[in-house]
Short mmCIF file of C-alpha atoms and ligand atoms in Angstrom, two decimals:
data_model
loop_
_atom_site.label_atom_id
_atom_site.label_comp_id
_atom_site.label_asym_id
_atom_site.label_seq_id
_atom_site.Cartn_x
_atom_site.Cartn_y
_atom_site.Cartn_z
CA MET A 1259 171.62 -10.52 33.91
CA ARG A 1260 170.60 -9.97 30.34
CA THR A 1261 170.37 -13.75 29.88
CA THR A 1262 168.16 -14.05 32.96
CA LEU A 1263 165.86 -11.30 31.73
CA PHE A 1264 165.74 -12.87 28.30
CA ASN A 1265 164.91 -16.25 29.84
CA SER A 1266 162.17 -14.64 31.94
CA VAL A 1267 160.63 -13.09 28.85
CA LEU A 1268 160.76 -16.46 27.10
CA LEU A 1269 159.24 -18.15 30.16
CA VAL A 1270 156.39 -15.63 30.36
CA ALA A 1271 155.81 -15.87 26.61
CA GLY A 1272 155.75 -19.65 26.94
CA LEU A 1273 153.24 -19.53 29.79
CA VAL A 1274 150.99 -17.13 27.92
CA GLY A 1275 151.27 -19.32 24.84
CA ALA A 1276 150.36 -22.42 26.83
CA ALA A 1277 147.44 -20.69 28.53
CA THR A 1278 145.94 -19.44 25.30
CA ALA A 1279 146.57 -22.48 23.08
CA ILE A 1280 143.39 -24.12 21.88
CA PRO A 1281 143.42 -27.77 22.94
CA THR A 1282 143.05 -30.54 20.42
CA VAL A 1283 140.77 -33.48 21.15
CA TRP A 1284 142.37 -36.54 19.56
CA VAL A 1285 139.77 -39.23 18.92
CA THR A 1286 140.79 -42.86 18.47
CA GLY A 1287 138.55 -45.75 17.48
CA ASP A 1288 137.29 -47.92 14.63
CA SER A 1289 135.02 -47.47 11.60
CA THR A 1290 132.05 -46.37 13.75
CA THR A 1291 134.20 -43.34 14.67
CA SER A 1292 136.42 -42.74 11.62
CA ILE A 1293 136.04 -40.60 8.53
CA ASP A 1294 133.82 -42.35 5.94
CA GLY A 1295 132.75 -44.90 8.58
CA GLY A 1296 132.32 -48.29 6.93
CA LYS A 1297 132.34 -46.65 3.43
CA ASN A 1298 129.32 -46.84 1.10
CA GLY A 1299 127.96 -43.52 2.33
CA THR A 1300 128.18 -44.31 6.03
CA GLN A 1301 130.02 -42.00 8.44
CA GLY A 1302 131.86 -42.13 11.77
CA TRP A 1303 130.56 -40.13 14.73
CA ALA A 1304 133.75 -38.17 15.46
CA GLN A 1305 133.37 -36.31 12.15
CA TYR A 1306 130.63 -34.27 13.89
CA LEU A 1307 132.27 -33.71 17.26
CA LYS A 1308 133.92 -30.41 16.29
CA TYR A 1309 130.54 -28.68 15.93
CA SER A 1310 129.90 -29.04 19.68
CA PHE A 1311 133.21 -27.35 20.62
CA GLY A 1312 132.90 -24.24 18.46
CA SER A 1313 136.23 -22.41 18.70
CA ASN A 1314 137.00 -23.86 22.17
CA ALA A 1315 138.81 -26.94 20.87
CA LEU A 1316 140.04 -28.58 17.68
CA VAL A 1317 139.15 -32.18 16.91
CA ASN A 1318 141.51 -34.60 15.19
CA ASN A 1319 139.64 -37.74 14.17
CA SER A 1320 142.43 -40.33 14.21
CA ALA A 1321 140.08 -43.35 14.27
CA ARG A 1322 140.76 -46.02 11.67
CA ALA A 1323 138.37 -48.58 10.24
CA GLY A 1324 138.89 -52.20 11.24
CA ARG A 1325 141.08 -51.49 14.24
CA SER A 1326 140.95 -52.85 17.77
CA SER A 1327 142.87 -51.68 20.83
CA ARG A 1328 145.47 -54.29 19.81
CA SER A 1329 145.90 -53.40 16.13
CA PHE A 1330 145.71 -49.64 16.80
CA THR A 1331 148.60 -50.15 19.23
CA ARG A 1332 150.57 -52.44 16.89
CA ASP A 1333 150.11 -49.99 14.00
CA GLY A 1334 151.77 -47.30 16.14
CA ARG A 1335 148.70 -45.06 15.94
CA PHE A 1336 148.69 -44.13 19.64
CA ASP A 1337 152.41 -43.35 19.27
CA GLN A 1338 151.70 -41.07 16.28
CA ILE A 1339 149.24 -39.08 18.36
CA GLY A 1340 151.72 -38.94 21.22
CA ALA A 1341 154.31 -37.47 18.86
CA LEU A 1342 151.92 -34.78 17.60
CA MET A 1343 149.97 -33.83 20.72
CA LYS A 1344 150.78 -30.88 22.95
CA SER A 1345 150.41 -30.45 26.66
CA GLY A 1346 146.80 -29.66 27.55
CA ASP A 1347 145.27 -31.75 24.75
CA TRP A 1348 142.62 -34.43 25.33
CA VAL A 1349 142.43 -37.98 24.00
CA VAL A 1350 139.28 -40.08 23.55
CA ILE A 1351 139.79 -43.86 23.41
CA GLU A 1352 136.85 -45.89 22.07
CA PHE A 1353 137.37 -49.53 21.09
CA GLY A 1354 135.63 -52.86 21.68
CA ILE A 1355 133.93 -53.69 18.37
CA ASN A 1356 136.90 -55.37 16.67
CA ASP A 1357 138.59 -56.63 19.84
CA ALA A 1358 136.51 -59.78 20.24
CA GLY A 1359 137.71 -63.28 19.41
CA ILE A 1360 140.72 -65.36 20.33
CA PRO A 1361 144.22 -64.58 19.02
CA GLN A 1362 145.17 -67.25 16.47
CA ASN A 1363 148.41 -68.69 15.18
CA GLY A 1364 149.22 -69.12 11.52
CA SER A 1365 147.66 -66.07 9.85
CA THR A 1366 149.31 -65.20 6.54
CA LYS A 1367 147.91 -61.64 6.71
CA THR A 1368 149.95 -59.35 8.91
CA THR A 1369 148.39 -55.88 8.70
CA GLY A 1370 145.16 -53.95 8.53
CA ASP A 1371 141.97 -55.66 9.61
CA TYR A 1372 143.72 -58.89 10.58
CA LEU A 1373 145.18 -59.99 13.90
CA ARG A 1374 142.97 -57.74 15.97
CA ALA A 1375 141.51 -60.05 18.65
CA VAL A 1376 142.83 -59.20 22.11
CA CYS A 1377 143.94 -61.74 24.69
CA PRO A 1378 140.91 -62.58 26.88
CA GLY A 1379 141.07 -61.24 30.42
CA ALA A 1380 140.80 -58.15 32.60
CA GLY A 1381 144.38 -58.14 33.86
CA ASN A 1382 147.89 -58.77 32.61
CA GLU A 1383 147.17 -62.06 30.82
CA THR A 1384 149.08 -62.55 27.55
CA CYS A 1385 148.63 -64.77 24.47
CA THR A 1386 151.64 -65.54 22.31
CA VAL A 1387 150.89 -65.90 18.60
CA VAL A 1388 153.10 -66.63 15.59
CA TYR A 1389 152.05 -65.54 12.12
CA GLY A 1390 153.26 -64.32 8.73
CA THR A 1391 156.88 -65.19 8.08
CA ASN A 1392 157.58 -66.27 11.65
CA ILE A 1393 156.52 -63.06 13.42
CA THR A 1394 155.91 -63.54 17.14
CA GLU A 1395 153.52 -61.18 18.93
CA VAL A 1396 152.75 -61.22 22.64
CA VAL A 1397 149.11 -60.16 22.62
CA GLN A 1398 147.82 -58.25 25.66
CA THR A 1399 144.32 -57.81 27.11
CA TYR A 1400 142.02 -54.89 26.26
CA PRO A 1401 142.62 -53.22 29.66
CA THR A 1402 146.39 -53.53 29.19
CA TYR A 1403 146.33 -51.84 25.77
CA VAL A 1404 143.96 -49.05 26.82
CA LYS A 1405 145.75 -48.40 30.11
CA ALA A 1406 149.16 -48.26 28.37
CA ALA A 1407 147.88 -45.74 25.81
CA SER A 1408 146.15 -43.64 28.48
CA GLN A 1409 149.22 -43.55 30.69
CA LYS A 1410 151.37 -42.53 27.72
CA PHE A 1411 149.12 -39.53 26.98
CA LEU A 1412 148.96 -38.50 30.65
CA ASP A 1413 152.75 -38.72 30.90
CA LEU A 1414 153.01 -36.47 27.82
CA GLY A 1415 150.92 -33.81 29.56
CA ALA A 1416 147.41 -34.53 28.31
CA ALA A 1417 144.77 -32.56 30.21
CA GLY A 1418 142.85 -35.80 30.45
CA VAL A 1419 141.85 -39.05 28.80
CA ILE A 1420 138.25 -40.03 28.07
CA ILE A 1421 137.60 -43.77 28.10
CA SER A 1422 134.53 -44.10 25.88
CA GLU A 1423 132.09 -47.02 25.70
CA ARG A 1424 131.77 -48.55 22.21
CA LEU A 1425 128.63 -47.83 20.21
CA PRO A 1426 125.77 -50.32 20.10
CA THR A 1427 124.61 -52.01 16.93
CA ASN A 1428 121.06 -51.08 15.81
CA VAL A 1429 119.05 -51.33 19.04
CA TRP A 1430 115.82 -51.94 17.05
CA GLU A 1431 117.19 -54.83 14.99
CA SER A 1432 115.05 -57.50 16.67
CA GLY A 1433 111.86 -55.44 16.21
CA SER A 1434 111.77 -54.22 19.80
CA TYR A 1435 114.26 -52.06 21.67
CA SER A 1436 117.19 -53.94 23.17
CA TYR A 1437 120.53 -52.75 24.53
CA THR A 1438 122.98 -54.67 26.69
CA PRO A 1439 126.43 -53.26 27.46
CA THR A 1440 129.29 -55.58 26.50
CA ILE A 1441 132.25 -56.89 28.47
CA TYR A 1442 134.17 -53.83 27.23
CA SER A 1443 131.87 -51.58 29.27
CA TYR A 1444 132.96 -53.50 32.37
CA TYR A 1445 136.62 -53.37 31.32
CA ASN A 1446 136.32 -49.61 30.75
CA GLN A 1447 134.95 -49.00 34.23
CA LEU A 1448 137.59 -51.26 35.74
CA LEU A 1449 140.55 -49.74 33.90
CA THR A 1450 139.36 -46.18 34.47
CA THR A 1451 139.30 -46.94 38.19
CA GLU A 1452 142.69 -48.66 38.05
CA LEU A 1453 144.18 -45.58 36.34
CA GLY A 1454 142.92 -43.46 39.24
CA GLY A 1455 139.70 -42.11 37.68
CA PRO A 1456 138.79 -38.42 37.63
CA SER A 1457 141.36 -37.46 40.28
CA SER A 1458 144.02 -38.75 37.83
CA HIS A 1459 142.31 -37.00 34.88
CA VAL A 1460 140.84 -40.22 33.49
CA TYR A 1461 137.08 -40.16 32.85
CA TYR A 1462 134.57 -42.69 31.60
CA VAL A 1463 131.81 -41.70 29.17
CA GLN A 1464 129.03 -44.27 28.69
CA HIS A 1465 128.85 -43.36 25.02
CA GLY A 1466 127.20 -46.60 23.91
CA SER A 1467 124.51 -46.27 26.56
CA TYR A 1468 123.78 -42.63 25.60
CA ALA A 1469 123.68 -43.59 21.91
CA ALA A 1470 121.27 -46.43 22.72
CA GLN A 1471 119.06 -43.99 24.64
CA ALA A 1472 119.07 -41.61 21.66
CA GLN A 1473 118.19 -44.45 19.26
CA LYS A 1474 115.34 -45.47 21.59
CA LEU A 1475 113.93 -41.94 21.45
CA LEU A 1476 114.26 -41.77 17.64
CA GLY A 1477 112.23 -44.99 17.25
CA ALA A 1478 112.57 -48.06 15.04
CA ASP A 1479 111.65 -46.53 11.68
CA ILE A 1480 114.20 -43.71 11.79
CA VAL A 1481 116.96 -45.86 13.25
CA ASN A 1482 116.44 -48.74 10.80
CA ALA A 1483 116.51 -46.28 7.90
CA ASN A 1484 119.85 -44.93 9.13
CA TYR A 1485 121.73 -48.24 9.12
CA PRO A 1486 121.87 -48.50 5.29
CA MET A 1487 124.58 -51.16 5.04
CA ASP A 1488 124.52 -53.41 8.13
CA HIS A 1489 123.67 -53.10 11.83
CA THR A 1490 127.00 -51.47 12.75
CA HIS A 1491 127.70 -48.62 10.30
CA SER A 1492 125.32 -45.67 10.35
CA SER A 1493 124.31 -42.88 8.00
CA PRO A 1494 125.76 -39.38 8.48
CA PHE A 1495 122.52 -38.34 10.26
CA LEU A 1496 122.79 -41.06 12.91
CA ALA A 1497 126.56 -40.54 13.24
CA ASP A 1498 125.78 -36.90 14.12
CA VAL A 1499 123.27 -38.13 16.73
CA HIS A 1500 125.92 -40.46 18.13
CA SER A 1501 128.33 -37.52 18.39
CA GLN A 1502 125.73 -35.52 20.28
CA ALA A 1503 125.11 -38.54 22.54
CA PHE A 1504 128.84 -38.53 23.37
CA VAL A 1505 128.60 -34.83 24.17
CA LEU A 1506 125.63 -35.43 26.46
CA GLY A 1507 127.60 -38.13 28.28
CA LEU A 1508 130.54 -35.77 28.57
CA LYS A 1509 128.37 -32.96 30.00
CA CYS A 1510 126.68 -35.37 32.41
CA GLY A 1511 130.09 -36.34 33.84
CA THR A 1512 132.69 -34.33 35.69
CA SER A 1513 135.38 -33.99 33.03
CA PRO A 1514 136.62 -30.41 32.41
CA LEU A 1515 136.41 -31.21 28.69
CA GLY A 1516 132.65 -30.88 29.13
CA ASN A 1517 133.17 -27.20 29.99
CA LEU A 1518 134.45 -26.60 26.44
CA ILE A 1519 131.15 -27.70 24.87
CA VAL A 1520 129.31 -24.71 23.41
CA ASN A 1521 125.78 -26.15 23.65
CA ALA A 1522 123.59 -25.84 26.72
CA THR A 1523 122.77 -29.09 28.52
CA ALA A 1524 119.00 -28.53 28.55
CA ARG A 1525 118.93 -28.11 24.78
CA ILE A 1526 120.84 -31.36 24.34
CA GLU A 1527 118.66 -33.35 26.76
CA THR A 1528 115.48 -32.45 24.94
CA ALA A 1529 116.63 -34.42 21.92
CA LEU A 1530 118.79 -37.10 23.47
CA GLY A 1531 117.34 -37.91 26.88
CA PRO A 1532 118.45 -37.24 30.45
CA CYS A 1533 121.76 -37.94 32.14
CA LEU A 1534 122.03 -41.63 32.96
CA THR A 1535 122.24 -42.52 36.59
CA ALA A 1536 125.73 -43.51 37.53
CA ASN A 1537 126.61 -44.57 41.01
CA ALA A 1538 129.86 -44.08 42.84
CA THR A 1539 131.32 -47.23 41.30
CA ILE A 1540 131.27 -45.69 37.82
CA PRO A 1541 134.21 -43.31 37.42
CA ILE A 1542 132.76 -40.57 35.29
C1 LIG B 2615 129.51 -51.41 -0.55
O1 LIG B 2615 128.60 -51.45 -1.60
C2 LIG B 2615 129.01 -52.28 -2.65
C3 LIG B 2615 128.07 -52.11 -3.81
O2 LIG B 2615 126.82 -51.69 -3.36
C4 LIG B 2615 129.05 -53.73 -2.17
O3 LIG B 2615 129.48 -54.57 -3.21
C5 LIG B 2615 130.02 -53.81 -1.01
O4 LIG B 2615 129.99 -55.11 -0.46
C6 LIG B 2615 129.68 -52.80 0.04
N1 LIG B 2615 130.73 -52.77 1.01
C7 LIG B 2615 130.55 -53.20 2.22
C8 LIG B 2615 131.76 -53.11 3.09
O5 LIG B 2615 129.49 -53.65 2.62
C1 LIG B 2616 145.45 -36.02 12.79
O1 LIG B 2616 146.24 -36.98 13.47
C2 LIG B 2616 146.91 -37.89 12.63
C3 LIG B 2616 147.64 -38.88 13.53
O2 LIG B 2616 146.72 -39.68 14.24
C4 LIG B 2616 147.84 -37.16 11.69
O3 LIG B 2616 148.44 -38.08 10.79
C5 LIG B 2616 147.07 -36.13 10.91
O4 LIG B 2616 147.95 -35.38 10.13
C6 LIG B 2616 146.31 -35.21 11.85
N1 LIG B 2616 145.47 -34.29 11.06
C7 LIG B 2616 145.60 -32.99 11.14
C8 LIG B 2616 144.67 -32.21 10.28
O5 LIG B 2616 146.39 -32.48 11.89
C1 LIG B 2617 150.10 -59.95 36.83
O1 LIG B 2617 149.17 -59.53 37.78
C2 LIG B 2617 149.20 -60.32 38.97
C3 LIG B 2617 148.00 -59.92 39.82
O2 LIG B 2617 147.91 -58.52 39.96
C4 LIG B 2617 150.55 -60.11 39.65
O3 LIG B 2617 150.61 -60.89 40.82
C5 LIG B 2617 151.66 -60.52 38.69
O4 LIG B 2617 152.90 -60.22 39.24
C6 LIG B 2617 151.53 -59.81 37.36
N1 LIG B 2617 152.47 -60.38 36.41
C7 LIG B 2617 153.22 -59.62 35.64
C8 LIG B 2617 154.12 -60.36 34.70
O5 LIG B 2617 153.19 -58.40 35.67
C1 LIG B 2618 151.09 -70.21 18.96
O1 LIG B 2618 152.30 -70.91 18.79
C2 LIG B 2618 153.23 -70.69 19.83
C3 LIG B 2618 154.55 -71.33 19.43
O2 LIG B 2618 154.35 -72.65 19.04
C4 LIG B 2618 152.66 -71.25 21.13
O3 LIG B 2618 153.54 -71.02 22.20
C5 LIG B 2618 151.33 -70.56 21.41
O4 LIG B 2618 150.71 -71.11 22.55
C6 LIG B 2618 150.40 -70.66 20.23
N1 LIG B 2618 149.28 -69.76 20.48
C7 LIG B 2618 148.03 -70.11 20.24
C8 LIG B 2618 146.99 -69.06 20.51
O5 LIG B 2618 147.70 -71.21 19.86
C1 LIG B 2619 161.09 -68.63 14.02
O1 LIG B 2619 161.59 -67.74 15.02
C2 LIG B 2619 162.05 -68.41 16.17
C3 LIG B 2619 162.38 -67.39 17.24
O2 LIG B 2619 162.80 -66.18 16.67
C4 LIG B 2619 163.26 -69.26 15.78
O3 LIG B 2619 163.73 -69.98 16.91
C5 LIG B 2619 162.82 -70.27 14.70
O4 LIG B 2619 163.94 -71.01 14.26
C6 LIG B 2619 162.18 -69.57 13.52
N1 LIG B 2619 161.59 -70.55 12.63
C7 LIG B 2619 161.71 -70.44 11.31
C8 LIG B 2619 161.03 -71.54 10.53
O5 LIG B 2619 162.29 -69.54 10.76
C1 LIG B 2620 125.86 -28.01 19.22
O1 LIG B 2620 125.55 -27.06 18.23
C2 LIG B 2620 126.12 -27.34 16.96
C3 LIG B 2620 125.82 -26.16 16.05
O2 LIG B 2620 124.45 -25.95 15.99
C4 LIG B 2620 125.57 -28.65 16.44
O3 LIG B 2620 126.16 -28.95 15.18
C5 LIG B 2620 125.90 -29.75 17.43
O4 LIG B 2620 125.33 -30.99 17.03
C6 LIG B 2620 125.35 -29.38 18.81
N1 LIG B 2620 125.76 -30.37 19.77
C7 LIG B 2620 124.89 -30.93 20.60
C8 LIG B 2620 125.47 -31.91 21.54
O5 LIG B 2620 123.70 -30.66 20.62
C1 LIG B 2621 126.61 -49.49 40.99
O1 LIG B 2621 126.76 -49.86 39.63
C2 LIG B 2621 127.45 -51.08 39.45
C3 LIG B 2621 127.70 -51.26 37.97
O2 LIG B 2621 126.53 -51.02 37.24
C4 LIG B 2621 126.65 -52.20 40.11
O3 LIG B 2621 127.35 -53.42 39.94
C5 LIG B 2621 126.49 -51.91 41.58
O4 LIG B 2621 125.67 -52.88 42.18
C6 LIG B 2621 125.87 -50.54 41.79
N1 LIG B 2621 125.92 -50.21 43.20
C7 LIG B 2621 124.91 -49.62 43.84
C8 LIG B 2621 125.13 -49.35 45.29
O5 LIG B 2621 123.87 -49.31 43.28
#
């Protein structure tokens, strides 16, 4: 009897603890997301995300420069988050910049920025490569890596997973505005649907498209001045804009994570543009 009462107290305490715990938003990605961006004074967008959550959520920026969905997986970085996260946390997955190319045999480099090209394809295709001192790796497609990571987090009790579209390069680079989503935008929509979409707590945020819209509104002079190093890595100012563009995309979708944003939508839209039209085929 005493044991039962004790267990009940523990159970209630546990429930209260779970209900009041502040969720952590774990952000994964590459140098356009990570701390210090591409170095040389540039910055990654997720460094600014915490300001839009106030005290409603913590943000852990786990993005790492040079990584693709493949090398982030091989490094064990999704696994590290899985080991640290608690039930009710959120995970943002944003790759696609370093995933391009064809997996190659014969590399002598085995870590870091190397060996990051995914196997081409939208399904379960694989590419076997041999490198280093006879290491064999069965390389998967982008959807396979992102779906495996997402499913892992959902199985561990994540409140949801946000599949996020990679950022554009400078949309004013050619002298006039230009933005075309990449194959990874298509893969993201496809894999979000295959994972079950919003009813399975998997949401798609068209981050790259919202960032492109924000860059269009800022104009060529400001945007050009905020890519100090190359057309990929932005200044802290533009990284902050890109973070706010993510937040706008989040608030324009149906994810409950959007309810934790402290800023009002109207205030955000004034600076960053309206919600983008998404039809029923886009699982936001
Ligand atoms: C950073 O700046 C230094 C010196 O300005 C330059 O040599 C280096 O190539 C830059 N790094 C990158 C990654 O562009
Ligand atoms: C953020 O997450 C990483 C794992 O991705 C972990 O190594 C790091 O300690 C975390 N940072 C904080 C402040 O918890
Ligand atoms: C790969 O996907 C195809 C088409 O969905 C399926 O028929 C096949 O069994 C799968 N192969 C493996 C090894 O999972
Ligand atoms: C790499 O080498 C292995 C073993 O010889 C071979 O099966 C595979 O097709 C090669 N992969 C590529 C991408 O050339
Ligand atoms: C490389 O590994 C394969 C499979 O593990 C093995 O059959 C082969 O003998 C190894 N080659 C060398 C040169 O070590
Ligand atoms: C929300 O407000 C904070 C604090 O003023 C600011 O840092 C952040 O960029 C804002 N977020 C958006 C999306 O406007
Ligand atoms: C919805 O959007 C998708 C992807 O952009 C497009 O292929 C499709 O034609 C659109 N459908 C309708 C009914 O507008």
